[in-house]
Coordinates of C-alpha atoms in Angstrom, one line a residue:
M1152 CA 58.0 67.5 -7.8
T1153 CA 56.1 64.2 -5.4
F1154 CA 55.3 64.7 -1.4
G1155 CA 55.4 61.8 0.5
F1156 CA 55.3 61.5 4.4
A1157 CA 58.5 59.9 6.1
P1158 CA 58.1 57.5 9.0
S1159 CA 57.4 59.9 12.6
S1160 CA 60.4 58.8 14.9
A1161 CA 57.7 57.5 17.4
A1162 CA 56.8 54.6 15.2
S1163 CA 61.4 54.2 14.4
L1164 CA 61.3 52.8 18.1
S1165 CA 57.8 51.4 18.2
T1166 CA 59.3 49.5 15.4
S1167 CA 62.8 48.6 16.8
T1168 CA 61.3 48.3 20.6
S1169 CA 59.1 45.0 18.1
A1170 CA 62.4 44.2 16.1
A1171 CA 64.2 43.8 19.8
S1172 CA 61.7 42.1 21.6
A1173 CA 61.4 39.6 18.8
S1174 CA 65.0 38.9 19.0
R1175 CA 64.8 38.6 22.7
M1176 CA 62.7 34.8 22.6
L1177 CA 63.7 31.5 21.7
E1178 CA 62.3 29.1 19.9
P1179 CA 61.1 25.9 20.2
A1180 CA 63.7 24.5 17.7
E1181 CA 66.5 26.9 19.7
W1182 CA 65.3 25.5 22.9
A1183 CA 65.8 22.1 22.0
A1184 CA 69.1 22.6 20.5
A1185 CA 70.4 24.0 23.8
G1186 CA 71.4 21.1 25.6
I1187 CA 69.0 21.5 28.5
P1188 CA 69.3 18.7 30.9
L1189 CA 66.8 17.0 30.9
L1190 CA 64.4 15.7 34.4
R1191 CA 64.7 12.7 35.8
N1192 CA 60.4 13.0 37.5
P1193 CA 59.8 15.8 36.0
R1194 CA 55.6 15.1 37.8
E1195 CA 57.5 15.2 41.2
V1196 CA 59.3 18.7 40.3
V1197 CA 55.5 19.6 39.4
S1198 CA 53.8 19.0 41.1
G1199 CA 56.1 20.0 44.5
L1200 CA 56.0 23.1 43.5
H1201 CA 52.2 23.3 43.0
T1202 CA 51.8 22.0 46.0
R1203 CA 54.1 24.6 47.3
H1204 CA 53.2 27.9 45.6
R1205 CA 49.7 27.0 44.2
P1206 CA 49.8 29.4 41.2
K1207 CA 46.9 31.1 39.1
P1208 CA 47.2 32.0 35.3
E1209 CA 49.8 34.1 34.5
T1210 CA 51.9 33.1 38.1
A1211 CA 55.6 31.9 37.5
I1212 CA 57.1 29.6 39.5
V1213 CA 61.8 29.7 39.6
A1214 CA 62.6 27.5 41.3
V1215 CA 67.0 26.6 41.9
L1216 CA 67.4 22.7 42.8
D1217 CA 69.8 20.3 43.0
P1218 CA 72.4 17.9 41.6
D1219 CA 69.4 15.4 43.1
E1220 CA 66.4 17.3 41.6
R1221 CA 65.7 18.3 45.5
V1222 CA 64.5 22.0 45.2
R1223 CA 66.9 24.0 47.6
A1224 CA 64.9 27.8 46.8
S1225 CA 61.8 28.9 44.8
A1226 CA 59.9 31.9 44.6
S1227 CA 56.1 32.6 43.1
F1228 CA 55.6 36.6 41.3
A1229 CA 53.1 37.0 38.8
R1230 CA 53.8 38.3 35.8
R1231 CA 53.0 42.1 35.0
S1232 CA 50.6 43.3 32.7
T1233 CA 52.9 43.8 29.8
P1234 CA 54.3 43.0 26.4
A1235 CA 56.0 39.9 26.8
D1236 CA 59.8 40.7 25.9
G1237 CA 62.8 38.2 27.4
W1238 CA 65.0 41.3 28.4
M1239 CA 61.9 42.1 31.4
F1240 CA 61.0 38.8 32.1
R1241 CA 65.3 37.9 32.4
N1242 CA 65.5 41.2 35.3
A1243 CA 62.5 39.5 36.8
L1244 CA 63.6 36.5 37.2
L1245 CA 67.0 37.6 38.0
A1246 CA 65.3 39.6 41.3
Q1247 CA 63.9 36.2 42.6
L1248 CA 67.1 34.3 42.2
R1249 CA 69.0 36.6 43.8
R1250 CA 66.5 37.3 46.5
V1251 CA 66.5 33.5 48.1
I1252 CA 69.9 32.3 47.0
P1253 CA 73.6 33.5 46.5
H1254 CA 74.5 33.4 43.6
D1255 CA 77.4 30.0 42.0
L1256 CA 79.2 32.5 39.8
R1257 CA 82.8 31.7 41.0
R1258 CA 82.2 28.1 40.1
R1259 CA 83.2 26.7 36.9
T1260 CA 80.6 24.6 35.7
P1261 CA 77.4 25.4 37.5
V1262 CA 75.8 22.5 40.1
R1263 CA 72.4 24.1 40.5
T1264 CA 69.7 24.0 37.8
A1265 CA 67.0 27.0 37.9
V1266 CA 63.2 25.3 36.1
L1267 CA 60.7 27.7 35.4
L1268 CA 57.0 26.9 36.3
Y1269 CA 54.8 29.2 34.2
C1270 CA 50.8 28.8 34.8
R1271 CA 48.6 30.4 31.9
E1272 CA 45.7 30.6 30.1
G1273 CA 45.0 28.8 26.4
D1274 CA 46.4 25.2 25.6
A1275 CA 50.2 23.8 25.9
R1276 CA 51.1 24.6 22.4
W1277 CA 54.5 27.5 22.4
T1278 CA 53.4 31.0 21.7
E1279 CA 55.8 34.0 21.6
E1280 CA 55.1 34.2 25.1
D1281 CA 56.5 31.1 26.2
G1282 CA 59.7 32.5 23.6
A1283 CA 60.6 35.2 25.9
W1284 CA 60.3 33.0 29.4
M1285 CA 62.6 30.6 27.6
W1286 CA 65.2 33.7 26.8
G1287 CA 64.3 35.1 30.4
L1288 CA 65.7 31.8 32.0
R1289 CA 68.5 31.0 30.1
D1290 CA 70.1 34.4 30.1
A1291 CA 69.0 35.0 33.9
C1292 CA 70.9 31.2 35.1
T1293 CA 74.0 32.8 33.5
L1294 CA 73.7 36.1 35.1
H1295 CA 73.3 33.8 38.4
G1296 CA 75.9 31.0 38.0
L1297 CA 73.4 28.5 37.3
R1298 CA 72.6 25.5 34.7
C1299 CA 68.9 27.1 32.7
G1300 CA 66.5 23.9 33.5
A1301 CA 63.5 22.8 32.1
Y1302 CA 60.8 25.3 30.9
I1303 CA 57.3 23.8 32.1
T1304 CA 53.7 24.9 31.5
L1305 CA 51.0 24.9 33.2
T1306 CA 46.9 25.2 32.2
H1307 CA 44.2 23.9 33.8
D1308 CA 44.0 21.1 30.5
G1309 CA 47.3 20.4 33.0
W1310 CA 50.7 20.6 32.8
Q1311 CA 53.5 20.4 29.9
V1312 CA 57.5 20.1 29.3
L1313 CA 58.5 22.5 26.1
G1314 CA 60.7 20.9 24.6
E1315 CA 60.6 17.2 26.1
G1316 CA 56.9 16.5 24.8
R1317 CA 56.3 15.3 28.7
G1318 CA 53.3 16.0 30.1
G1319 CA 50.2 15.0 32.8
R1320 CA 46.3 16.3 32.7
R1321 CA 47.5 16.8 37.2
P1322 CA 48.7 19.1 38.3
N1323 CA 47.6 21.7 36.0
A1324 CA 46.0 25.1 37.0
D1325 CA 42.3 23.8 38.3
S1326 CA 43.3 20.9 40.7
A1327 CA 43.7 21.3 44.8
P1328 CA 47.3 21.6 46.0
E1329 CA 49.0 17.7 46.5
P1330 CA 49.8 16.5 50.0
F1331 CA 53.9 16.3 50.2
A1332 CA 55.8 13.1 49.3
I1333 CA 56.7 11.4 52.2
S1334 CA 60.8 12.0 51.7
E1335 CA 59.3 15.8 52.4
A1336 CA 57.5 15.6 55.3
P1337 CA 58.7 16.7 58.1
P1338 CA 60.9 14.8 60.6
L1339 CA 59.2 13.4 62.9
L1340 CA 59.4 14.9 67.2
P1341 CA 59.7 12.1 69.5
R1342 CA 58.7 10.3 71.3
T1343 CA 58.0 11.3 75.8
G1344 CA 57.7 8.7 78.7
G1345 CA 59.1 5.1 78.8
A1346 CA 61.7 4.1 80.0
A1347 CA 63.9 4.5 77.4
S1348 CA 63.2 8.5 77.7
E1349 CA 64.1 8.3 81.0
V1350 CA 67.9 7.1 80.5
L1351 CA 68.6 9.8 77.9
R1352 CA 66.3 12.3 80.2
R1353 CA 69.2 11.3 83.1
A1354 CA 71.9 11.5 80.7
A1355 CA 71.2 15.0 79.4
A1356 CA 71.0 15.4 83.0
R1357 CA 74.8 15.0 84.2

């Protein structure tokens, strides 16, 4: 008679959970083949998000861009200390998108694009965590009626658009925020005093 040990239900559940998590991530080749639209000026987008949110490691920033790559909405949140899972990341991203901007599900073709910047430790090389964020971003965009845009990592060495090979040293996880571009600065307040101001004041009083 032969005796053996059947795997416990807990072990089976752990194995199936790990397999499911592994399927909810994208390899760099899969991401590159997905036809993700290229950013015209990635450094400007990265600098703008870095200035707005000042991320530290384990901070994710999701932003929605219009066709001219202007940021229409953005939100940052801290990553929970749980295993990397695209489904969990998808839910977190979707919750932030629903909070900051209406969905575009009524449109036949998405006109706005969501990008994700994730500040983390390590270097710019792809990790399984990055793959889970990519899967989560793609799925969240589908459910919110957006185009899936770039996935960008921000580390102590700089920033990197994964799948494109574009990056730079600044901003990085340690650098101070850069000032906003002139085009993003608030409009100047009208000057007061002088003859022109007096004419406008009289015209408004009529």
